[in-house]
C-alpha cells in the first residue's frame, strides 16, 4: 500500500511540473478556411501538415476579436484570411505558403503587448497586421520596431503612431487606415473650402479619441483657415442624451456639427437630433460609418450625415468586386471599410514577400518601396515612401454619406 502511494505521488508531481512550464499554446492549425480557435489563438492557411514542398512562413494578426472594437477586428481577420488563401492558391512565393497566426488582444493594451511579443518571439512571424485600438498600438509598437518586424495597422487612427520612429534609420510601422489628422483635414476642406460654412460646432467624447479629435480640429482650423470654432461641446461615453449640447449649438446658430465619437454615442447623437427636430448638417470621423450606428438608429442615418471613408462599395468596379468576393466567402461583409483596409494590409505584406523573400527587414524595405500596388481602398500605387508611412491621407480620403442605409460616395 505504501509503495502504491509513493508511485501515485511521483506521477502527480511530474504532471504538475509539466503544467508549470510556461504558457501552453495550442499550435494545431485547422486546414484552410477561416480557421478554428483555441486559447485566443487561431492559425490557418499555409502548407499545413507539411503538404508543400516549398515550406511555409508565418504572418500574424494581433487585433480585437472581443471587446468594443471586435467588429473591426473580425472584419479585418476575415479579409486577411482571404488574402492569405488567395496567395497560397496562386502558389505562394517560390513555393512557400503563408500561415496566418491570429491572436485576440481583447482591446486591452497589456494583452496587445503580450501577443505581439508572442508573434515575434515564439511564432517568428515575418510581418504582422494590427491593431484596432490606438492605445494598443502605442503600447506595443516598440516591440515590432526593436525586433525589426514590420507591422501594418488596419484600423487604429491615432495621429502620432507612425511618426514614433520616423527619425530612425528604418521605421517598421506602417498604416492603411485614415489617421486622425488626415480625417480632420478632409472634413475641414469640405466644410470650409468647398461648402463655405463659417459657423462650425464640435461635439466630441471625453476619451483620448475625442480629445485628440478636438485638438486636431482646432489646430487645422487655425493653421489652414485662420478660423475658430463657434461652439464646442462634449459628452461622456455611454451618455444617452445629447439634447442639451445640441440646444446650445442651435442657440449659437451653428451651421454644421463636426462629431467626434464612437458608434454607440453617434447613435445617441442622431436620436437627440430627432428628439429636438434639429438637423444640422453633420460631418464625422469614419466611426460614424460603423455598421453599429445603423443597427441602433435605422433610417436616422439617412438625413444629412457625412463621414470620412477610404472605401465604399460603389467607389469603383474593383471595390464592388472585392465586396462581392467577401460576401461569397463569408456570407456577409460585416464592416466593408475594415474588410478592405485589412485586405490591403495583408496583401502589401504578401506582395513584399514575393519581391523580397521572408527576411523581415527585406520585407520592410519592399513595403516602403512598393510600386504598382492595386488596392481595393483608395490607396495609391506607391502607398509609402521613407518619409510617409500613411497609405491614406487627406489627398485620397473622401467624404461619404448614407443613402437608403448604404454608405456611398455622394
XYZ file of C-alpha atoms in Angstrom:
410
model
C 0.000 0.000 0.000
C 2.825 2.392 0.940
C 4.562 1.583 -2.403
C 1.372 2.359 -4.345
C 1.032 5.748 -2.622
C 4.697 6.580 -3.473
C 4.145 5.895 -7.177
C 0.925 7.963 -7.143
C 2.749 10.922 -5.537
C 5.579 10.711 -8.098
C 3.133 10.698 -11.031
C 1.255 13.708 -9.621
C 4.483 15.669 -9.108
C 5.592 15.020 -12.701
C 2.220 16.110 -14.042
C 2.182 19.353 -12.047
C 5.763 20.094 -13.025
C 4.968 19.781 -16.735
C 1.922 22.030 -16.396
C 4.036 24.775 -14.875
C 6.473 25.094 -17.799
C 5.249 28.407 -19.228
C 2.148 29.107 -21.332
C 0.763 26.131 -23.176
C -0.349 27.202 -26.623
C -2.417 25.070 -28.890
C -0.402 25.214 -32.101
C -2.711 22.969 -34.080
C -3.591 24.541 -37.418
C -7.042 23.957 -38.873
C -6.725 23.222 -42.561
C -7.708 26.169 -44.795
C -10.855 28.247 -44.398
C -11.180 30.840 -41.713
C -9.505 28.722 -39.081
C -10.623 27.484 -35.716
C -9.625 28.871 -32.369
C -8.087 27.720 -29.159
C -6.888 29.737 -26.218
C -7.330 33.030 -28.088
C -5.104 31.924 -30.956
C -6.023 30.692 -34.388
C -3.912 29.689 -37.329
C -4.793 28.705 -40.847
C -3.574 28.590 -44.406
C -0.028 27.603 -45.272
C 1.353 24.237 -46.202
C -0.492 22.627 -43.297
C 0.742 19.204 -42.207
C 3.783 19.519 -44.469
C 1.835 19.308 -47.705
C 4.016 21.805 -49.561
C 7.495 21.043 -50.747
C 8.333 24.771 -50.623
C 7.755 25.136 -46.904
C 5.849 27.881 -45.198
C 6.263 31.101 -43.281
C 4.128 32.775 -40.637
C 2.317 36.093 -40.884
C 0.458 37.483 -37.881
C -2.691 39.296 -36.935
C -2.946 40.947 -33.494
C -6.337 42.591 -33.190
C -9.502 42.825 -31.106
C -11.842 39.882 -31.601
C -13.643 40.694 -28.359
C -14.357 43.975 -26.586
C -15.676 47.223 -28.030
C -13.790 47.032 -31.326
C -14.491 43.367 -32.045
C -16.455 44.104 -35.202
C -13.466 45.947 -36.699
C -11.229 43.022 -35.766
C -13.493 40.333 -37.139
C -13.799 42.116 -40.486
C -10.018 42.526 -40.707
C -9.455 38.885 -39.742
C -11.734 37.577 -42.463
C -10.165 39.798 -45.100
C -6.613 38.942 -44.035
C -7.505 35.266 -44.218
C -8.902 35.764 -47.697
C -5.679 37.446 -48.826
C -3.622 34.557 -47.412
C -5.855 31.955 -49.066
C -5.556 33.698 -52.428
C -1.780 33.956 -52.062
C -1.476 30.252 -51.297
C -3.883 29.172 -54.033
C -1.758 31.157 -56.512
C 1.338 29.177 -55.499
C 2.754 31.371 -52.755
C 6.222 32.866 -53.150
C 8.732 30.481 -54.726
C 6.572 27.647 -53.491
C 6.429 28.904 -49.903
C 2.944 29.180 -48.462
C 1.785 31.627 -45.803
C 0.233 30.607 -42.496
C -1.840 33.193 -40.666
C -1.432 33.270 -36.889
C -4.223 35.191 -35.144
C -4.446 36.437 -31.553
C -7.208 38.406 -29.821
C -5.891 41.444 -27.934
C -9.278 41.882 -26.208
C -8.978 45.650 -26.818
C -6.535 45.770 -23.880
C -3.059 47.357 -24.195
C -1.403 44.885 -21.829
C -2.842 41.949 -23.787
C -1.715 43.572 -27.008
C 1.868 43.758 -25.715
C 1.751 40.091 -24.721
C 0.504 38.744 -28.033
C 2.762 40.902 -30.196
C 5.766 39.610 -28.278
C 4.440 36.093 -28.776
C 4.025 36.619 -32.515
C 7.594 37.910 -32.792
C 9.465 35.637 -30.391
C 7.520 32.381 -30.482
C 5.714 32.305 -33.830
C 8.565 34.008 -35.714
C 6.206 35.928 -37.977
C 7.855 37.731 -40.876
C 5.405 40.642 -40.501
C 2.018 41.244 -38.948
C -1.199 43.276 -39.158
C -2.868 45.077 -36.241
C -4.324 46.540 -34.086
C -7.794 48.176 -33.914
C -7.152 50.429 -30.909
C -4.689 53.328 -30.854
C -3.871 52.704 -27.197
C -2.873 49.149 -28.054
C -0.700 50.341 -30.927
C 1.091 52.860 -28.702
C 1.687 50.120 -26.127
C 3.251 47.525 -28.426
C 4.860 49.154 -31.490
C 8.229 49.416 -29.778
C 8.483 45.626 -29.780
C 7.967 45.463 -33.551
C 10.433 48.292 -34.081
C 13.109 46.838 -31.809
C 12.751 43.362 -33.316
C 12.823 44.685 -36.875
C 9.494 43.098 -37.801
C 7.186 45.204 -39.990
C 3.668 45.987 -38.776
C 0.842 47.442 -40.882
C -2.044 48.998 -38.935
C -5.514 48.443 -40.435
C -7.769 50.365 -38.008
C -6.103 52.365 -35.199
C -6.053 56.035 -36.239
C -4.083 57.939 -33.554
C -2.142 60.566 -35.477
C 1.319 60.148 -33.986
C 1.634 56.346 -34.166
C 3.515 56.004 -37.445
C 5.694 59.019 -36.658
C 7.041 57.498 -33.447
C 10.090 56.068 -35.224
C 10.146 58.393 -38.241
C 13.624 59.609 -37.325
C 15.068 56.110 -37.021
C 17.107 54.762 -39.915
C 14.345 52.200 -40.542
C 10.742 52.778 -39.467
C 8.891 49.446 -39.224
C 5.415 50.878 -38.557
C 3.030 51.434 -41.497
C -0.688 52.142 -41.700
C -3.608 51.613 -44.105
C -6.305 53.466 -42.142
C -7.472 57.086 -42.110
C -5.303 58.616 -39.379
C -6.997 61.286 -37.294
C -5.209 64.407 -38.515
C -5.850 63.384 -42.125
C -9.530 62.832 -41.368
C -9.823 66.298 -39.842
C -8.084 67.884 -42.837
C -10.516 66.059 -45.145
C -13.524 67.196 -43.096
C -12.477 70.843 -42.904
C -11.514 71.054 -46.575
C -15.081 70.044 -47.445
C -16.757 72.179 -44.753
C -14.716 75.369 -45.133
C -13.041 75.388 -48.537
C -15.739 73.650 -50.573
C -19.035 74.465 -48.794
C -18.017 77.829 -47.296
C -19.549 77.223 -43.868
C -18.388 79.687 -41.233
C -20.354 78.694 -38.111
C -18.884 75.364 -37.129
C -19.633 73.420 -33.967
C -17.696 70.482 -32.497
C -19.222 67.728 -30.367
C -16.683 65.231 -29.065
C -16.331 62.499 -26.469
C -14.052 62.966 -23.467
C -11.839 59.949 -24.150
C -8.404 60.242 -25.693
C -10.036 59.639 -29.069
C -12.389 62.612 -28.800
C -9.843 64.856 -27.125
C -7.369 64.110 -29.891
C -10.010 64.933 -32.485
C -10.733 68.248 -30.754
C -7.055 69.185 -30.739
C -6.726 68.314 -34.439
C -9.875 70.255 -35.426
C -8.821 73.387 -33.558
C -5.258 73.205 -34.907
C -6.185 72.635 -38.558
C -8.920 75.251 -38.443
C -6.463 77.833 -37.086
C -3.407 76.887 -39.133
C -5.056 76.379 -42.509
C -8.119 78.670 -42.377
C -7.391 81.192 -39.580
C -10.736 80.335 -38.033
C -12.006 79.121 -34.668
C -14.993 77.020 -33.652
C -18.339 78.701 -32.985
C -19.272 76.192 -30.274
C -17.563 73.252 -28.550
C -19.498 70.661 -26.535
C -18.565 67.270 -25.148
C -20.188 64.090 -23.883
C -19.237 61.061 -21.821
C -19.019 57.516 -23.132
C -22.404 55.820 -22.569
C -24.302 59.139 -22.488
C -27.787 58.533 -23.813
C -28.999 62.083 -24.370
C -27.232 64.980 -26.096
C -30.180 67.359 -26.382
C -28.570 69.907 -24.031
C -25.411 70.094 -26.153
C -27.401 70.296 -29.370
C -29.634 73.045 -27.976
C -26.545 75.145 -27.324
C -25.414 74.509 -30.910
C -28.788 75.682 -32.176
C -28.699 78.802 -29.980
C -25.270 79.632 -31.409
C -26.658 79.347 -34.975
C -24.231 76.554 -35.807
C -24.493 75.525 -39.474
C -22.531 72.292 -39.341
C -21.633 69.977 -36.457
C -18.398 68.006 -36.534
C -18.984 64.856 -34.471
C -16.025 63.001 -32.952
C -17.012 59.867 -31.049
C -17.619 56.150 -31.473
C -20.632 54.243 -32.738
C -22.859 53.903 -29.612
C -22.650 57.611 -28.852
C -23.026 58.514 -32.526
C -26.347 56.675 -32.444
C -27.421 58.635 -29.359
C -26.440 61.866 -31.097
C -28.681 61.045 -34.072
C -31.561 60.173 -31.725
C -31.107 63.502 -29.918
C -31.308 65.359 -33.249
C -34.629 63.690 -33.893
C -35.997 64.498 -30.407
C -35.174 68.181 -30.884
C -36.295 68.200 -34.507
C -32.984 69.927 -35.176
C -30.941 68.523 -38.042
C -27.705 70.448 -38.534
C -25.504 69.116 -41.296
C -23.272 66.587 -39.554
C -19.756 65.607 -40.620
C -17.987 62.928 -38.629
C -14.909 60.774 -38.412
C -15.040 57.341 -40.042
C -16.524 55.883 -36.823
C -19.935 57.196 -37.944
C -19.743 54.558 -40.694
C -19.574 51.728 -38.148
C -22.492 49.395 -39.013
C -23.451 49.508 -35.330
C -24.781 53.048 -35.825
C -27.276 51.943 -38.432
C -28.223 48.894 -36.365
C -29.092 51.201 -33.441
C -30.947 54.014 -35.231
C -32.100 52.658 -38.599
C -33.217 55.354 -41.030
C -31.885 58.234 -38.905
C -28.521 57.769 -40.634
C -30.040 58.910 -43.930
C -30.535 62.585 -43.044
C -27.625 64.968 -43.623
C -24.886 62.740 -42.218
C -21.427 62.550 -43.786
C -18.308 60.735 -42.645
C -14.705 60.188 -43.761
C -14.059 56.984 -45.683
C -11.280 55.290 -47.632
C -13.619 52.742 -49.206
C -17.210 52.475 -50.317
C -18.685 49.583 -52.210
C -19.696 51.874 -55.068
C -16.400 53.727 -55.460
C -15.042 51.517 -58.263
C -15.516 48.231 -60.070
C -12.678 46.693 -58.071
C -14.213 47.748 -54.742
C -17.571 46.279 -55.708
C -15.896 43.074 -56.881
C -13.995 42.844 -53.589
C -17.178 43.298 -51.561
C -18.965 40.607 -53.562
C -15.990 38.287 -53.026
C -16.161 38.799 -49.264
C -19.886 38.077 -49.244
C -19.400 34.960 -51.374
C -16.745 33.609 -48.988
C -18.257 34.520 -45.630
C -21.950 35.037 -46.402
C -21.751 38.724 -45.380
C -19.455 41.735 -45.280
C -19.865 42.859 -41.689
C -17.821 46.067 -41.927
C -16.860 46.858 -45.533
C -14.241 49.556 -44.922
C -12.494 47.500 -42.237
C -12.550 44.477 -44.527
C -10.981 46.488 -47.339
C -8.257 48.007 -45.180
C -7.407 44.638 -43.629
C -7.217 43.039 -47.062
C -4.875 45.733 -48.399
C -2.659 45.434 -45.299
C -2.154 41.701 -45.686
C -1.737 41.912 -49.455
C 1.011 44.519 -49.033
C 2.886 42.090 -46.785
C 2.428 39.159 -49.149
C 3.391 41.193 -52.220
C 6.521 42.267 -50.339
C 7.318 38.607 -49.621
C 7.039 37.858 -53.345
C 9.546 40.611 -54.086
C 11.968 40.233 -51.198
C 11.599 36.800 -49.625
C 10.883 36.110 -45.976
C 13.528 38.182 -44.192
C 11.532 40.748 -42.135
C 13.996 43.562 -42.786
C 13.863 42.976 -46.536
C 10.052 42.827 -46.326
C 10.043 46.221 -44.598
C 12.120 47.728 -47.390
C 9.867 46.158 -50.031
C 6.730 47.557 -48.358
C 8.227 51.040 -48.127
C 9.289 50.961 -51.792
C 6.220 49.156 -53.166
C 5.186 50.329 -56.650
C 2.305 49.343 -58.883
C 0.159 48.125 -55.981
C -3.542 47.824 -56.804
C -5.501 48.189 -53.590
C -9.210 47.908 -53.016
C -9.195 51.008 -50.788
C -8.289 54.456 -52.102
C -4.549 53.993 -51.518
C -2.169 54.830 -54.347
C 0.012 52.539 -56.432
C 3.010 53.663 -54.358
C 1.438 53.726 -50.900
C 4.537 54.641 -48.871
C 7.844 56.450 -49.012
C 10.663 56.724 -46.485
C 9.125 59.958 -45.212
C 5.466 58.851 -45.344
C 4.149 55.646 -43.783
C 0.487 56.649 -44.137
C -1.120 54.969 -47.159
C -4.273 57.031 -46.643
C -4.077 60.785 -46.186
C -6.148 63.852 -46.906
C -5.375 63.553 -50.626
C -7.118 60.172 -51.009
C -9.601 60.062 -48.110
C -13.046 61.333 -49.036
C -16.435 62.079 -47.518
C -19.262 59.612 -47.968
C -22.875 59.611 -46.867
C -25.740 57.249 -46.219
C -28.267 56.650 -48.974
C -31.100 54.259 -48.208
C -28.977 52.855 -45.402
C -25.896 52.176 -47.525
C -22.671 54.201 -47.391
C -21.994 55.725 -50.798
C -19.895 58.404 -52.389
C -22.172 61.480 -52.756
